[in-house]
């Protein structure tokens, strides 16, 4: 029986280290596929189209929405973000564990369409550490940092909708923990219904054969 991949949705406060965590996971393990989101925001320094994001205009993004070409989409800090549907479904069918790094609004929409999706929320060890990370990366103004902290206050109210939290204090420890959670998810009853039913049928055959 071919194993279907797990859809792991990874969210977290801006500055919690989601991007670094995803890169480390991909570097250490070979069965993951990182879904590249589409966005209308401008690239940051060093970002490339098709690597970190697909950077598109608002018009192109809205066309994708009309074509039902996105698993989910949401507006965050005045920009659209969305997940292309075709890539996600094809990678899972091939047995790859697909990682979606998206914010909380999008994560809940994914859960509606993919009830079996695994929702993971990445958190820093403290609120002060979150502020330090946001200011330390030096890519945003003080006003934007303040806006992201206010957004974190709102997002903190929705963490209960997730399956697991992962505390990103030590990168290596956090990476191993995340990998372990996803691997364990492959053994959930809901993801093994076909195997369970086959086992029932085989047991019935054995029992009938012994009579």
XYZ file of C-alpha atoms in Angstrom:
211
model
C 0.000 0.000 0.000
C 1.430 3.338 -1.069
C 1.723 5.779 1.811
C 0.098 9.171 1.323
C 2.035 12.146 2.612
C 1.040 14.208 5.633
C -0.004 17.805 5.132
C 1.717 19.728 7.944
C 0.617 23.333 8.378
C 3.205 25.390 10.252
C 2.219 28.759 11.679
C 3.599 31.082 14.302
C 4.194 34.665 15.234
C 6.226 36.727 12.796
C 9.762 36.483 14.183
C 9.305 33.060 15.792
C 11.767 31.537 13.325
C 9.408 29.527 11.126
C 11.416 30.070 7.951
C 14.730 29.056 9.513
C 13.093 26.011 11.081
C 11.618 24.896 7.740
C 14.966 25.260 5.970
C 16.714 23.225 8.651
C 14.090 20.488 8.438
C 14.462 20.296 4.646
C 18.253 20.196 4.893
C 18.264 17.327 7.389
C 15.494 15.098 5.994
C 14.657 14.188 2.417
C 10.961 13.286 2.520
C 9.625 16.823 2.822
C 8.304 19.187 0.189
C 7.924 22.853 1.075
C 4.906 24.405 -0.566
C 5.790 27.826 -1.918
C 3.127 30.403 -1.183
C 1.945 33.104 -3.541
C 1.937 36.686 -2.261
C 1.335 40.250 -3.377
C 3.953 41.714 -1.029
C 7.276 42.956 -2.364
C 10.364 40.723 -2.040
C 12.735 41.393 0.849
C 16.435 41.709 0.132
C 17.848 38.355 -0.947
C 14.478 36.754 -1.726
C 13.857 35.274 -5.171
C 10.638 34.646 -7.050
C 9.805 30.933 -6.976
C 12.081 30.211 -4.024
C 10.717 31.975 -0.931
C 7.428 33.006 -2.591
C 5.761 33.468 -5.942
C 5.580 37.268 -6.037
C 2.594 38.385 -8.107
C 0.380 41.410 -8.638
C -2.965 41.778 -6.930
C -4.698 41.212 -10.281
C -2.955 37.874 -10.909
C -3.642 36.748 -7.358
C -7.351 37.504 -7.684
C -7.475 35.538 -10.957
C -6.141 32.479 -9.098
C -8.841 32.913 -6.482
C -11.551 32.972 -9.155
C -10.094 29.822 -10.762
C -10.151 27.973 -7.398
C -6.424 27.489 -7.819
C -5.574 28.124 -4.169
C -6.017 25.819 -1.169
C -6.380 28.917 0.989
C -5.655 32.604 0.931
C -5.753 35.463 3.393
C -4.800 39.096 3.852
C -2.008 39.779 6.344
C -0.444 43.206 6.989
C -2.128 44.627 3.863
C -0.903 41.889 1.498
C -2.439 38.688 0.117
C -0.902 35.266 0.760
C -2.152 31.977 -0.689
C -1.250 28.314 -1.239
C -1.329 26.844 -4.790
C -3.555 23.743 -4.785
C -1.966 21.639 -7.541
C 1.484 21.409 -5.952
C 0.144 20.346 -2.546
C -2.083 17.579 -3.851
C 0.487 16.150 -6.285
C 3.273 15.993 -3.683
C 1.055 14.270 -1.108
C -0.024 11.712 -3.698
C 3.662 10.942 -4.299
C 4.132 10.242 -0.580
C 5.879 13.504 0.298
C 5.116 15.241 3.594
C 4.101 18.720 2.489
C 4.972 21.693 4.692
C 2.785 24.772 4.491
C 4.238 27.788 6.249
C 1.218 30.068 6.568
C -0.493 32.316 9.077
C -3.396 31.378 11.311
C -6.264 32.498 9.056
C -4.976 30.358 6.211
C -4.257 27.401 8.487
C -7.856 27.197 9.639
C -9.076 27.357 6.040
C -6.748 24.494 5.105
C -8.166 22.458 8.008
C -11.659 22.940 6.578
C -10.634 21.531 3.180
C -8.153 18.956 4.546
C -9.500 17.743 7.932
C -6.542 15.357 8.233
C -4.042 18.228 8.079
C -1.621 18.479 11.012
C -1.572 21.991 12.511
C 1.642 23.080 14.252
C 2.255 26.450 15.923
C 5.837 27.678 16.385
C 6.446 29.905 19.401
C 9.481 31.679 20.867
C 10.389 30.940 24.501
C 9.046 34.350 25.592
C 7.350 37.513 24.312
C 10.532 39.516 24.966
C 12.534 37.133 22.804
C 9.972 37.623 20.035
C 10.485 41.397 20.186
C 14.268 40.924 20.137
C 14.067 38.756 17.015
C 11.819 41.194 15.179
C 14.053 44.173 15.880
C 17.269 42.194 15.454
C 16.682 41.148 11.844
C 16.719 44.818 10.835
C 14.482 44.457 7.784
C 11.489 46.423 9.059
C 10.788 49.820 10.595
C 9.768 50.322 14.213
C 6.180 50.891 13.071
C 6.089 47.547 11.248
C 7.610 45.762 14.251
C 4.918 47.277 16.475
C 2.265 46.185 13.980
C 3.575 42.608 14.004
C 3.588 42.496 17.811
C -0.019 43.684 17.859
C -0.837 40.987 15.340
C 0.795 38.405 17.621
C -1.586 39.425 20.420
C -4.525 38.553 18.145
C -2.952 35.302 16.897
C -2.262 34.137 20.445
C -6.027 33.810 20.928
C -6.254 31.133 18.216
C -3.464 28.762 19.237
C -5.971 26.318 20.765
C -7.099 25.439 17.221
C -3.723 23.792 16.557
C -2.709 20.196 17.256
C 0.763 20.919 18.695
C 2.955 23.825 19.743
C 6.698 23.773 19.115
C 8.952 26.060 21.180
C 11.746 27.386 18.988
C 14.481 28.052 21.541
C 17.235 25.714 20.302
C 17.022 25.274 16.507
C 18.372 21.705 16.376
C 16.162 20.464 19.203
C 13.143 22.169 17.671
C 13.859 20.649 14.239
C 14.073 17.126 15.641
C 10.903 17.616 17.656
C 8.987 18.840 14.626
C 10.193 15.902 12.520
C 9.178 13.455 15.257
C 5.665 14.881 15.482
C 5.127 14.605 11.734
C 6.503 11.055 11.581
C 4.218 10.007 14.429
C 1.230 11.467 12.569
C 1.665 8.784 9.906
C 0.468 6.245 12.469
C -2.790 7.991 13.346
C -5.910 5.884 12.920
C -7.473 8.344 10.485
C -4.506 8.076 8.117
C -4.504 4.276 8.182
C -8.116 3.360 7.558
C -7.277 1.343 4.427
C -4.611 -0.649 6.279
C -6.981 -1.291 9.178
C -9.749 -2.492 6.871
C -7.346 -4.779 5.018
C -6.264 -6.244 8.359
C -9.892 -6.925 9.303
C -10.518 -8.690 6.017
C -7.368 -10.800 6.335
C -8.286 -11.783 9.900
C -11.764 -12.834 8.786
C -10.254 -14.984 6.029
C -7.889 -16.651 8.521
C -10.611 -17.328 11.044
C -12.980 -18.779 8.451
C -10.189 -20.927 7.068
C -9.542 -22.471 10.500
C -13.130 -23.574 10.982
